mmCIF file of C-alpha atoms in Angstrom:
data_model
loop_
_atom_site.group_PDB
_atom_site.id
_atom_site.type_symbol
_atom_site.label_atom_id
_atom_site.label_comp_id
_atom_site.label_asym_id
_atom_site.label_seq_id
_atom_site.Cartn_x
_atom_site.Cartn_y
_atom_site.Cartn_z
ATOM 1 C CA UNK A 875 -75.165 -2.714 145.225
ATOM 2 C CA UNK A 876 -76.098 -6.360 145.940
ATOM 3 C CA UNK A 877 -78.367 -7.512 143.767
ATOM 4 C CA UNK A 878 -80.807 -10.515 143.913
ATOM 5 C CA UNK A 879 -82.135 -12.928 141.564
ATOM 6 C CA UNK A 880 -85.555 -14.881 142.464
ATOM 7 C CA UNK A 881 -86.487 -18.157 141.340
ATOM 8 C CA UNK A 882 -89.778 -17.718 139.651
ATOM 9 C CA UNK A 883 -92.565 -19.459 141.813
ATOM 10 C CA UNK A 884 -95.765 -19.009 139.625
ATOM 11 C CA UNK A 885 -96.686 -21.860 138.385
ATOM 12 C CA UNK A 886 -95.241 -22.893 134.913
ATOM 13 C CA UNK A 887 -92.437 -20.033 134.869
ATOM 14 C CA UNK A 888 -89.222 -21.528 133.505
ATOM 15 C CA UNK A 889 -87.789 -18.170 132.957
ATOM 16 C CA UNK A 890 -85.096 -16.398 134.812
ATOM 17 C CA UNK A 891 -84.653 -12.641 135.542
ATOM 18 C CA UNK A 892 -81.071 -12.744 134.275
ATOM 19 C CA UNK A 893 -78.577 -14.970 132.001
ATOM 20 C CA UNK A 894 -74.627 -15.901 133.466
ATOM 21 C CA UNK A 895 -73.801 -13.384 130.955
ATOM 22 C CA UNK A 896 -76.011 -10.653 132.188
ATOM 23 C CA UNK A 897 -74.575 -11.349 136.000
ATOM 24 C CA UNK A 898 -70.794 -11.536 134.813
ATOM 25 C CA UNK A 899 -71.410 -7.434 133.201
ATOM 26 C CA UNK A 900 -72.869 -6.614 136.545
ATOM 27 C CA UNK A 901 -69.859 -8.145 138.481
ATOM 28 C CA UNK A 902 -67.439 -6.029 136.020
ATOM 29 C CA UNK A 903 -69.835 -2.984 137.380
ATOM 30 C CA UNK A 904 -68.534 -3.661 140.760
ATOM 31 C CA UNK A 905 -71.592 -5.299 142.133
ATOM 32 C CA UNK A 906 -72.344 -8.567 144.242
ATOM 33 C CA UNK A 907 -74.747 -11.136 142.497
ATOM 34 C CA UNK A 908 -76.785 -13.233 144.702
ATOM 35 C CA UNK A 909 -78.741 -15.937 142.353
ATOM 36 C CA UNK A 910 -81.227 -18.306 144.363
ATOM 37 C CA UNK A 911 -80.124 -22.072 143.181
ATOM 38 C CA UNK A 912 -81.450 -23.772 140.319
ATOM 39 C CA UNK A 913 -83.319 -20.189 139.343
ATOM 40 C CA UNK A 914 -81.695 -20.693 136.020
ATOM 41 C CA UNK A 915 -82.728 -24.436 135.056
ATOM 42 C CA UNK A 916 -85.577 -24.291 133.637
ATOM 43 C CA UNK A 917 -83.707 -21.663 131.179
ATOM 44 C CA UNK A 918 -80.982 -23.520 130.366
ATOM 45 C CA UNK A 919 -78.741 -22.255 132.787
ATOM 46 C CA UNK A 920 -77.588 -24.191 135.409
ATOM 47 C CA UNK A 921 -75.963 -23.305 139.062
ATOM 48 C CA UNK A 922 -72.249 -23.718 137.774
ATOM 49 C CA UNK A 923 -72.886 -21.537 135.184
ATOM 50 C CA UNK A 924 -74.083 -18.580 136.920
ATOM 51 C CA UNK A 925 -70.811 -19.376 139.503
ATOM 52 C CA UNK A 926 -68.800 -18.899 136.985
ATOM 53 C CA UNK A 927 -70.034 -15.660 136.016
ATOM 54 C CA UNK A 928 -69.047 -14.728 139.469
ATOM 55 C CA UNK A 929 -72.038 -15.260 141.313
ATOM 56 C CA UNK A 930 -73.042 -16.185 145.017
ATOM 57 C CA UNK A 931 -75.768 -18.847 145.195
ATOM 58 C CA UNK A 932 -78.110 -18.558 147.708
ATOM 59 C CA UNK A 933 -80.336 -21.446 148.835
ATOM 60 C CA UNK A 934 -83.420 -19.288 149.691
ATOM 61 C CA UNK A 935 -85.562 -16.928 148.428
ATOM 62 C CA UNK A 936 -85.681 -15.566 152.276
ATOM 63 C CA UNK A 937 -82.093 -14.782 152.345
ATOM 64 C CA UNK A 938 -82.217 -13.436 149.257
ATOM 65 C CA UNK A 939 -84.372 -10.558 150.480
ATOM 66 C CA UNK A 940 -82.861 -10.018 153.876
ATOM 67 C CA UNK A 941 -79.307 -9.634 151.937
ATOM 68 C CA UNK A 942 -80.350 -8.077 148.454
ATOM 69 C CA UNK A 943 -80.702 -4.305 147.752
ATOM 70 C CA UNK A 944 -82.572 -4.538 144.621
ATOM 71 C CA UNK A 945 -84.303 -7.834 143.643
ATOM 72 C CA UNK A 946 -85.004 -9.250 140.357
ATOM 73 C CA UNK A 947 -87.706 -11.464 138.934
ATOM 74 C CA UNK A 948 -89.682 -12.143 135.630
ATOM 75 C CA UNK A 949 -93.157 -12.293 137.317
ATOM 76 C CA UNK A 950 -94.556 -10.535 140.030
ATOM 77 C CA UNK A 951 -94.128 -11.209 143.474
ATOM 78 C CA UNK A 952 -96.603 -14.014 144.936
ATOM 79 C CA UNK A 953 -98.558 -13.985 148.239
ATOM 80 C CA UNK A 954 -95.740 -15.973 149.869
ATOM 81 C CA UNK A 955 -93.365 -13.407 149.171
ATOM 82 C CA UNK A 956 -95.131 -9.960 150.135
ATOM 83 C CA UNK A 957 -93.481 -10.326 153.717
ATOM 84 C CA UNK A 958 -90.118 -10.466 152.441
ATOM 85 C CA UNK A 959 -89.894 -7.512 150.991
ATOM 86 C CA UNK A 960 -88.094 -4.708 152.907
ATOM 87 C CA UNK A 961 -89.064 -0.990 153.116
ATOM 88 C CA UNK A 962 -86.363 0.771 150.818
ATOM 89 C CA UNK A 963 -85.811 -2.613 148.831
ATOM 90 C CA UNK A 964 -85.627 -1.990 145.232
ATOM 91 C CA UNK A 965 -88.349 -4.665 143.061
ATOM 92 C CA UNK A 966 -87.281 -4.553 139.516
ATOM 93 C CA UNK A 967 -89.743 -6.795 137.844
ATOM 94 C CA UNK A 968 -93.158 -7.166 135.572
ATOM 95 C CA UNK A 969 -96.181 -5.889 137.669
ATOM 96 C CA UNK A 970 -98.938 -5.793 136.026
ATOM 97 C CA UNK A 971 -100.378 -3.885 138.996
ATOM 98 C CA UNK A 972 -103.880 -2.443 137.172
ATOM 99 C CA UNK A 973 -104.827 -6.061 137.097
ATOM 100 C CA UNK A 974 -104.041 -7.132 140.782
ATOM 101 C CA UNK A 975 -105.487 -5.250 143.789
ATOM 102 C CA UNK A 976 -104.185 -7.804 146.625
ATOM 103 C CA UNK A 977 -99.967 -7.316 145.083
ATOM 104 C CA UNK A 978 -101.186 -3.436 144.804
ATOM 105 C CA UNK A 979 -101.981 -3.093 148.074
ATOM 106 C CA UNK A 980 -99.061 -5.675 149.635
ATOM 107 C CA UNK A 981 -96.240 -3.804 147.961
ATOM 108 C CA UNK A 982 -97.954 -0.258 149.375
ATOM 109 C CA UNK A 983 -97.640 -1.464 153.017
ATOM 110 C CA UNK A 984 -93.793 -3.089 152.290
ATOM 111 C CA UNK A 985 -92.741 0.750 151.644
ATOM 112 C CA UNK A 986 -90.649 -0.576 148.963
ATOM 113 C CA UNK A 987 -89.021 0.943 145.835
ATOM 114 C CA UNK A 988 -91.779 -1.002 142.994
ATOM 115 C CA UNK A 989 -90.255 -0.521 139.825
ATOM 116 C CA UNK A 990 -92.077 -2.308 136.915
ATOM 117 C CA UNK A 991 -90.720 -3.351 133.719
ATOM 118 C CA UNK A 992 -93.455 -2.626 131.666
ATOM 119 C CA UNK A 993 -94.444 1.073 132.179
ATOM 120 C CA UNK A 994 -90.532 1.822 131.555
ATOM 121 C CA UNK A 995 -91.166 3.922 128.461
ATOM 122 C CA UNK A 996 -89.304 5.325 125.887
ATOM 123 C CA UNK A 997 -89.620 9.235 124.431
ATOM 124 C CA UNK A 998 -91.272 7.764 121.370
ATOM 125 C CA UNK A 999 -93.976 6.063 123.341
ATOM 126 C CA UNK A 1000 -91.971 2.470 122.900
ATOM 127 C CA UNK A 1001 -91.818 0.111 126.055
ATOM 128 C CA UNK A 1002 -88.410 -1.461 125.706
ATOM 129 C CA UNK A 1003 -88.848 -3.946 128.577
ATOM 130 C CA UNK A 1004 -92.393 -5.386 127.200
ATOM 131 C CA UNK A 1005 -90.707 -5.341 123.954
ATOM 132 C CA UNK A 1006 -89.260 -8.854 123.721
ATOM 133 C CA UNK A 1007 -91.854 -10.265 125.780
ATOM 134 C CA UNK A 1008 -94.612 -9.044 123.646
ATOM 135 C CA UNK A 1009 -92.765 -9.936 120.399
ATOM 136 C CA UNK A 1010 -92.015 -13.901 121.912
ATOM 137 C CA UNK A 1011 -96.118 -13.693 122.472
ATOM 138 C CA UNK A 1012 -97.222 -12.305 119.734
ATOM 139 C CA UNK A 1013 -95.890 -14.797 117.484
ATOM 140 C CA UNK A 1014 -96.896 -18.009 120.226
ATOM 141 C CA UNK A 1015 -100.212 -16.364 119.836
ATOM 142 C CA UNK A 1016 -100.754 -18.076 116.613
ATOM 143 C CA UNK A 1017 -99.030 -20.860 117.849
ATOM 144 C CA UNK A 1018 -101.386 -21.822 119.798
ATOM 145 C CA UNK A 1019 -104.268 -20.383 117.968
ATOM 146 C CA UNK A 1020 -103.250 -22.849 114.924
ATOM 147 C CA UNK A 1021 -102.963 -25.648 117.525
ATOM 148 C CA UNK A 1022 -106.482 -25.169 119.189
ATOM 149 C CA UNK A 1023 -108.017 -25.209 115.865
ATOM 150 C CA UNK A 1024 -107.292 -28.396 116.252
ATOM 151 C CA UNK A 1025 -110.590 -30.944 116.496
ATOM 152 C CA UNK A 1026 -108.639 -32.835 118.986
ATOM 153 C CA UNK A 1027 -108.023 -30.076 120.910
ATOM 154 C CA UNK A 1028 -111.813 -28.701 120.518
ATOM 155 C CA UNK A 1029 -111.569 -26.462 117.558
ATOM 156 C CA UNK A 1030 -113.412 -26.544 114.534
ATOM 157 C CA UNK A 1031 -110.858 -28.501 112.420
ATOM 158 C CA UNK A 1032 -109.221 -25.717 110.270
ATOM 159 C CA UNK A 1033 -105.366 -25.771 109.369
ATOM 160 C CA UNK A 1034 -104.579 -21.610 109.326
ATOM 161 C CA UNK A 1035 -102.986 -21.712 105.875
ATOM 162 C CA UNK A 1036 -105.198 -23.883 103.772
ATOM 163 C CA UNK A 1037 -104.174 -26.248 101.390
ATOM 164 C CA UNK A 1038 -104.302 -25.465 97.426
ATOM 165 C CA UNK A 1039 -107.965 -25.632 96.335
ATOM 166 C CA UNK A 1040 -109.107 -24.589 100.597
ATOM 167 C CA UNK A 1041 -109.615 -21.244 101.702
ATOM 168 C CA UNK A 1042 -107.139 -20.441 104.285
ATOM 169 C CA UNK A 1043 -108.267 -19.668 107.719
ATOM 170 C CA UNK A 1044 -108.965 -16.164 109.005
ATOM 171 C CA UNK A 1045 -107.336 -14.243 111.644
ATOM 172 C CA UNK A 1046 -108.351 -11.138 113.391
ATOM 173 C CA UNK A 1047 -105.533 -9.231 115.551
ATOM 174 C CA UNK A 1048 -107.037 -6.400 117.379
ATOM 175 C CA UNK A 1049 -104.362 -4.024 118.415
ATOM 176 C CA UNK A 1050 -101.233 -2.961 116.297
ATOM 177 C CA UNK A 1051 -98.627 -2.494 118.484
ATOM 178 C CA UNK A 1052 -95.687 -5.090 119.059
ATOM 179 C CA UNK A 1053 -97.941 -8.229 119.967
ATOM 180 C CA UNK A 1054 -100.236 -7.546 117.309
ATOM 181 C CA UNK A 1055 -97.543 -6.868 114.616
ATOM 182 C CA UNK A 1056 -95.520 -10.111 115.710
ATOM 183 C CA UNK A 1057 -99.111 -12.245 115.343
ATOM 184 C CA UNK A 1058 -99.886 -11.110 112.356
ATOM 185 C CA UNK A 1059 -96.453 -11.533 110.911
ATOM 186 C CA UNK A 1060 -96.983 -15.193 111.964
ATOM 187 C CA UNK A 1061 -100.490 -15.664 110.820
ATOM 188 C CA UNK A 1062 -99.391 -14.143 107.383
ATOM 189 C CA UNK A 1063 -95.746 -16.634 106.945
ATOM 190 C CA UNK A 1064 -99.136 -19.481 107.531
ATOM 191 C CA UNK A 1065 -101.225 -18.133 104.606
ATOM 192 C CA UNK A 1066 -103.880 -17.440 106.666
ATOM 193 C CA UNK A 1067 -105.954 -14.359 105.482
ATOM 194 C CA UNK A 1068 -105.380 -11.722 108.200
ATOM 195 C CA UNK A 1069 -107.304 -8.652 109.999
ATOM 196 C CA UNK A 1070 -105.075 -6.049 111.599
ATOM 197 C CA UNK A 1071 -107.143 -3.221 113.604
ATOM 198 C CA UNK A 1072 -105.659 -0.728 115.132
ATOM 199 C CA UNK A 1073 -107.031 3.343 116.177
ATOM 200 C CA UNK A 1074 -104.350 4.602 114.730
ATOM 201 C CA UNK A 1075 -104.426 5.812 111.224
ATOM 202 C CA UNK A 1076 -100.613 6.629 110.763
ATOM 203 C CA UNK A 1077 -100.222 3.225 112.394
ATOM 204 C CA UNK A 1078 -102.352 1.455 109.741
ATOM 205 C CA UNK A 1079 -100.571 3.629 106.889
ATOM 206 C CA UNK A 1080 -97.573 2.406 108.086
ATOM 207 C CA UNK A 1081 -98.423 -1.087 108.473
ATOM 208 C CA UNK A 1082 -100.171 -1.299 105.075
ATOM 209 C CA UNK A 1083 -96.858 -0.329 103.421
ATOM 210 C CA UNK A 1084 -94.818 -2.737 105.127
ATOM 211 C CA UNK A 1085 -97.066 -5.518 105.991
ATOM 212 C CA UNK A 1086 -97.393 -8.904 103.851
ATOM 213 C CA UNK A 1087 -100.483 -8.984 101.050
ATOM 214 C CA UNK A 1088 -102.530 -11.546 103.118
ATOM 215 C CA UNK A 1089 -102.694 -8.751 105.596
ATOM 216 C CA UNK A 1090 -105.531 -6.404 105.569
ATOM 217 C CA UNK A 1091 -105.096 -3.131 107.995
ATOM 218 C CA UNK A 1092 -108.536 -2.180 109.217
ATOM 219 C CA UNK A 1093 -109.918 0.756 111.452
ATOM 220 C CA UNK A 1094 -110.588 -0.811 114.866
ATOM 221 C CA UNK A 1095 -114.152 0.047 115.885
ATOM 222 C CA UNK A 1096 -117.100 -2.248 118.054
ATOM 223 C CA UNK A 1097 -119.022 -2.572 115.073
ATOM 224 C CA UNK A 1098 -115.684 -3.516 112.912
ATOM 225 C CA UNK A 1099 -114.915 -6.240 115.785
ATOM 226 C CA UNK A 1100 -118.739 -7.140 115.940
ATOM 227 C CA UNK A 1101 -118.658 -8.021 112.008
ATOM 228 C CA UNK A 1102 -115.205 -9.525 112.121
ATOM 229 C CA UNK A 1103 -115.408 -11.862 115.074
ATOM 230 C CA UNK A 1104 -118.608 -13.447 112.961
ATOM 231 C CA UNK A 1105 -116.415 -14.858 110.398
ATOM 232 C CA UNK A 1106 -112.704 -15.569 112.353
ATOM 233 C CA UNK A 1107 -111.310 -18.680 112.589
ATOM 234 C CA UNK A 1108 -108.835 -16.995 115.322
ATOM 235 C CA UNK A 1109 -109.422 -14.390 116.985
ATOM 236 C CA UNK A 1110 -105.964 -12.273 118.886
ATOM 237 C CA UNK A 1111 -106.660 -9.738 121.667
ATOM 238 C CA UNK A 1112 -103.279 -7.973 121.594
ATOM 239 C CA UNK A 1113 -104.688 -4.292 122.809
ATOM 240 C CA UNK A 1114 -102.123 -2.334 125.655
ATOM 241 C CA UNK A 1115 -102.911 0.692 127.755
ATOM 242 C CA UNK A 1116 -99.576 0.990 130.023
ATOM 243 C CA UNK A 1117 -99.721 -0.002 132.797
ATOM 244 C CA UNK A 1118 -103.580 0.232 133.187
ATOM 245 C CA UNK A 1119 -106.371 -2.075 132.613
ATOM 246 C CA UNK A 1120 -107.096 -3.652 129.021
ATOM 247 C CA UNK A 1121 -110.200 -2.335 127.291
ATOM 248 C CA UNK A 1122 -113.217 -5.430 126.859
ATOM 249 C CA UNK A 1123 -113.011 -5.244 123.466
ATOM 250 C CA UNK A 1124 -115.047 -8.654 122.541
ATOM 251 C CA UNK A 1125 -118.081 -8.871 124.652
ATOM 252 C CA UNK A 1126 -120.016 -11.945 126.187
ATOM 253 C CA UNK A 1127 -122.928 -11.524 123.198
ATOM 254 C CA UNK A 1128 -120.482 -11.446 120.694
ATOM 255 C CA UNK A 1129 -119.246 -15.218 121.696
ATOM 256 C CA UNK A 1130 -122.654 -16.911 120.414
ATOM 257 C CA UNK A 1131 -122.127 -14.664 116.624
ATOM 258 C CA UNK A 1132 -118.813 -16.678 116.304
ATOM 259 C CA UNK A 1133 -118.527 -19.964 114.374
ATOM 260 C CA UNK A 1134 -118.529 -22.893 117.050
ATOM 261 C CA UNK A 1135 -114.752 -24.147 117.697
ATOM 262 C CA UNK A 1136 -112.785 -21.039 116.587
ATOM 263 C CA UNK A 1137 -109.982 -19.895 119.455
ATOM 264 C CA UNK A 1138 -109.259 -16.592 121.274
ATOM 265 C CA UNK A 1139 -106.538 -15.719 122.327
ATOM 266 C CA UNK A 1140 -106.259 -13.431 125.012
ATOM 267 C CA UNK A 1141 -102.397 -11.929 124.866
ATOM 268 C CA UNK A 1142 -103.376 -8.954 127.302
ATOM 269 C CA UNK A 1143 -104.614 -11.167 130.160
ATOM 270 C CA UNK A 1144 -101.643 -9.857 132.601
ATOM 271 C CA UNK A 1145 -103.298 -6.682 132.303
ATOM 272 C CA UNK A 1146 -106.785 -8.145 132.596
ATOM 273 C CA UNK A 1147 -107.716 -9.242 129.407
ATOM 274 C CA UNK A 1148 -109.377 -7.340 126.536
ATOM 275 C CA UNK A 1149 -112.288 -10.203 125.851
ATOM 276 C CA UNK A 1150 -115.225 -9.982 128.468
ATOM 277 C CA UNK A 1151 -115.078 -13.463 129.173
ATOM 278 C CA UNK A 1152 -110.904 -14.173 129.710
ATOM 279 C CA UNK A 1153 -109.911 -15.237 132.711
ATOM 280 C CA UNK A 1154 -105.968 -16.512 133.376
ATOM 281 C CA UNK A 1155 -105.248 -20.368 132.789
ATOM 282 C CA UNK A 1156 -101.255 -21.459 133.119
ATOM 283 C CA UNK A 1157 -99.617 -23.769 130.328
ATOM 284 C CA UNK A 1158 -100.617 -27.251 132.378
ATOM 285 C CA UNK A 1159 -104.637 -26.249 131.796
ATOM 286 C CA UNK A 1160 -104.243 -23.498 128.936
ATOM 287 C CA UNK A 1161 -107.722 -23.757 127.856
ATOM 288 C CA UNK A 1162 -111.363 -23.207 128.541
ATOM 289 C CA UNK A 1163 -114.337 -23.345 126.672
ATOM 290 C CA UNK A 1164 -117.576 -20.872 126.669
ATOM 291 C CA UNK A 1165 -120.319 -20.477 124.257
ATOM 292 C CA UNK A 1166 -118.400 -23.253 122.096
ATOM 293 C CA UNK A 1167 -115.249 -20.930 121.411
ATOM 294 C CA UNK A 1168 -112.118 -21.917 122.912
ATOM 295 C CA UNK A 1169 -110.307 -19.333 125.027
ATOM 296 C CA UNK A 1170 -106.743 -19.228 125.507
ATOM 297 C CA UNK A 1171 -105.669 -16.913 128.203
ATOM 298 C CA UNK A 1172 -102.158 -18.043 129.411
ATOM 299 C CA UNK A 1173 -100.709 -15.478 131.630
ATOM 300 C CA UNK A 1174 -97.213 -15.955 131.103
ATOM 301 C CA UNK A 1175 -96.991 -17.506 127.600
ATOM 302 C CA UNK A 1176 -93.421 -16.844 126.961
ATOM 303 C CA UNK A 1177 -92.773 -18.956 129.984
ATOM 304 C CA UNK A 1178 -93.572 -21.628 127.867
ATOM 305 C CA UNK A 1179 -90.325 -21.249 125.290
ATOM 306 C CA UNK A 1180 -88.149 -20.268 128.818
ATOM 307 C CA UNK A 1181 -84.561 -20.239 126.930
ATOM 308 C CA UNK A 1182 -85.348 -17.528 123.855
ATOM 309 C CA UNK A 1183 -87.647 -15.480 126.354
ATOM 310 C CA UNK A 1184 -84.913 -15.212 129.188
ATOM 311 C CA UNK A 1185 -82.369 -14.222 126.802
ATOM 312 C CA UNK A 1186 -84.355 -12.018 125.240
ATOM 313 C CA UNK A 1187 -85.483 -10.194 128.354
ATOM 314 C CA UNK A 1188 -81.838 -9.896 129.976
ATOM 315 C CA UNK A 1189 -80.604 -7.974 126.617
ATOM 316 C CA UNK A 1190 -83.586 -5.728 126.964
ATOM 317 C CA UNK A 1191 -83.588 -5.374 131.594
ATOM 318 C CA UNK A 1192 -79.884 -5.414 131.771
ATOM 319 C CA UNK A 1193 -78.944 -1.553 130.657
ATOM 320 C CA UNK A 1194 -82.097 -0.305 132.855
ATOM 321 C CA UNK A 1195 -80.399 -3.004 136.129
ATOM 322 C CA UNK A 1196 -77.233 -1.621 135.548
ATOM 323 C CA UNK A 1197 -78.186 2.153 135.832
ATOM 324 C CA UNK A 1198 -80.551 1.693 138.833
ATOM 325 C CA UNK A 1199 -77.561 -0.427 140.528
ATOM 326 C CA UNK A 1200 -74.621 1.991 139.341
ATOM 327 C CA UNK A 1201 -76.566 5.253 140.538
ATOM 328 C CA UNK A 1202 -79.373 4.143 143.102
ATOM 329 C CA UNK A 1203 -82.791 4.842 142.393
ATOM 330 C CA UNK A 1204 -83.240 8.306 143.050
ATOM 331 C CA UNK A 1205 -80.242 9.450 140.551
ATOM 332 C CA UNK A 1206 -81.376 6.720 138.109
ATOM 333 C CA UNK A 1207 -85.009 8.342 138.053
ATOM 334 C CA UNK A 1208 -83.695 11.651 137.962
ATOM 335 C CA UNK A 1209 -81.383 11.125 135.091
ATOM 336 C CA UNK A 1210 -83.616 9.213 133.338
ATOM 337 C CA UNK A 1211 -87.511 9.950 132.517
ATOM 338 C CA UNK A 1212 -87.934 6.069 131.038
ATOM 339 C CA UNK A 1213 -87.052 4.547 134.481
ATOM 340 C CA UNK A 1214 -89.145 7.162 136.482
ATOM 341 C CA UNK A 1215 -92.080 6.124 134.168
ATOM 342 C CA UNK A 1216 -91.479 2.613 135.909
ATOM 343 C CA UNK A 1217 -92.026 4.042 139.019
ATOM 344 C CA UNK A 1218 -95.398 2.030 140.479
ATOM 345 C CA UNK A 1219 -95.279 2.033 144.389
ATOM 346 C CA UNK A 1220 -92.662 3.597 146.069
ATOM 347 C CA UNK A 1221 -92.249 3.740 150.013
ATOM 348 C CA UNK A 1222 -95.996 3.311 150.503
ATOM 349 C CA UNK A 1223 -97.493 5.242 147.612
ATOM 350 C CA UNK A 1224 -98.552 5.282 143.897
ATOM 351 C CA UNK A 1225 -96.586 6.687 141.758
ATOM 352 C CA UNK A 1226 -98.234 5.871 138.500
ATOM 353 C CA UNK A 1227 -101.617 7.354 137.392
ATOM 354 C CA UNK A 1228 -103.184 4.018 135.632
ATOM 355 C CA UNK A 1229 -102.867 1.582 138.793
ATOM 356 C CA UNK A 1230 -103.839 4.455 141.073
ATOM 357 C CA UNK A 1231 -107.437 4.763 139.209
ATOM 358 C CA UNK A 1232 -107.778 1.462 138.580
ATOM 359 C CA UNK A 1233 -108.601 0.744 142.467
ATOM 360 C CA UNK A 1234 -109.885 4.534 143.068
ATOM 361 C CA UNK A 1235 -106.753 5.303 145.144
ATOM 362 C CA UNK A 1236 -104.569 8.795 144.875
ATOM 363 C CA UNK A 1237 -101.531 8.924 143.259
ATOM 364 C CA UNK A 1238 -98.679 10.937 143.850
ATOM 365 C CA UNK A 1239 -96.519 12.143 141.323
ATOM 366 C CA UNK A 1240 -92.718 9.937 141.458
ATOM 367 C CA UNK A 1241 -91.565 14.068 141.162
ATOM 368 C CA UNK A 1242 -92.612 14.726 144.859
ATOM 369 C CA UNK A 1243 -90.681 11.716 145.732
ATOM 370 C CA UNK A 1244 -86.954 12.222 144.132
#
């Protein structure tokens, strides 16, 4: 198979779809690497590296999908690109297709083979792709959070962890899945005191056992988050539903309860955000303010530390690559539930429930398909 990888073009993405070392295993498999130049800079990675590896480097993004079979990127395709793609072209990439009815309906009429890193799921539930992504956020979440705190960058003035004799700061994470467990983690090694909700009560057993003392599990409920928010220094929306739309889990009225310079941070803003009033900023203008809180809704925040995330997210793509590009992608989603469960749009139709009722369009089953 010849396989493409895409410089990223949204704005602020330093990441690449695949390290030298990824593209040297696929050459072993037998396969032809085309890697658009410079795609790798902003990584680390630079055009002599990835020729090494055995690579062909490509000047444009163009020829890159009139040549590749299955194309790779970290993001989702842009406007510019929806005209490139071919019917029967494999996109391997993050989606996020519940949150973006324009890409939705572009990749429908391109008849291509959408396959989205993030609904790839596991037997246990787990989504290995989002995985590292959601691990690298979680733990920027706080990050950031700590930094916006900051008077000069319009928070209140409060360092997370206190100093002896100071009450640390207080964090709420809504949502105990990877994100939320990686931002707490964080907040905790700070010394801040932290909130952890989640729905699940085997979750929050779990997590009580094995999380640090600062770290208080809580039943997620409105009136839980209503009480909470009142009182947070930080607040961390870190709530999934694959592949659909994120719940609104802090509402407008809530913002005016909340003490005057404390920060959200929306992690779930590629899926639409879980506060009411989120809306995506990149890394160049991170920030905006409503009702005196500081929002921090960064689309693609592990963009920001390119070199760990890209590393991190070839380990994790690479097996999936390799199967879809050793068998095609009807034996790969036959022999394998997790990739059919990354099924999205494929040759003009939805495949997966969550972006199908998201825009009130049918959905046929990926079954019907293979």
């Amino acid at each position: 198979m010849i396989v493409g990888i895409l410089k990223e073009i949204k704005a602020e993405e330093n990441r690449v779809s695949m390290t030298p070392a990824g593209v040297e295993v696929m050459i072993h498999h037998g396969h032809t690497v085309l890697v658009e130049k410079t795609a790798g800079v902003g990584s680390g990675f630079d055009d002599d590296a990835y020729a090494k590896a055995g690579a062909i480097l490509i000047d444009s993004p163009r020829d890159i999908y009139a040549k590749a079979d299955m194309v790779m990127h970290v993001k989702e395709p842009l406007t510019a690109e929806y005209n490139l793609i071919r019917k029967g072209q494999i996109v391997f990439t993050y989606l996020h297709l519940a949150a973006d009815e324009p890409q939705t309906r572009a990749l429908i009429k391109s008849r291509a083979v959408c396959i989205a890193y993030e609904t790839i799921q596991k037997a246990d539930g787990s989504l290995p792709l989002l995985t590292p992504m959601s691990e690298v956020a979680g733990r920027m979440a706080i990050q950031q959070g700590a930094k916006y705190l900051e008077m000069a960058q319009g928070g209140q003035g409060v360092l997370l962890g206190g100093v002896p004799g100071v009450d640390p700061g207080m964090v709420v994470v809504i949502g105990g899945g990877v994100v939320g467990v990686n931002a707490a983690k964080m907040a905790c090694g700070l010394g801040a005191k932290v909130y952890l909700l989640d729905m699940n009560l085997d979750r929050l057993r779990y997590l009580s056992d094995v999380m640090p003392a600062n770290c208080f599990t809580l039943m997620s409920s409105p009136a839980a988050v209503r009480d909470l928010v009142t009182r947070a220094d930080v607040v961390v929306g870190a709530v999934l539903i694959p592949g659909a739309k994120a719940p609104k889990l802090v509402t407008r009225d809530m913002l005016p309860t909340m003490k005057p310079g404390s920060v959200l941070v929306d992690v779930a803003i590629d899926q639409g955000g879980c506060f009411e009033t989120s809306k995506a900023t990149t890394h160049s203008h991170p920030t905006y303010v409503v009702d005196n809180v500081v929002h921090y809704c960064v689309a693609n925040m592990p963009g920001a530390v390119a070199k760990t995330s890209t590393q991190a997210l070839t380990n994790a793509t690479l097996p999936y690559a390799l199967k879809i590009a050793d068998q095609g992608w009807k034996p790969a989603m036959q022999t394998s539930r997790e990739i059919r469960l990354g099924a999205n749009v494929v040759d003009g139709k939805i495949t997966y429930r969550a972006v199908a009722e998201a825009f009130g369009l049918d959905c046929t089953p990926i079954d019907k398909l293979l």
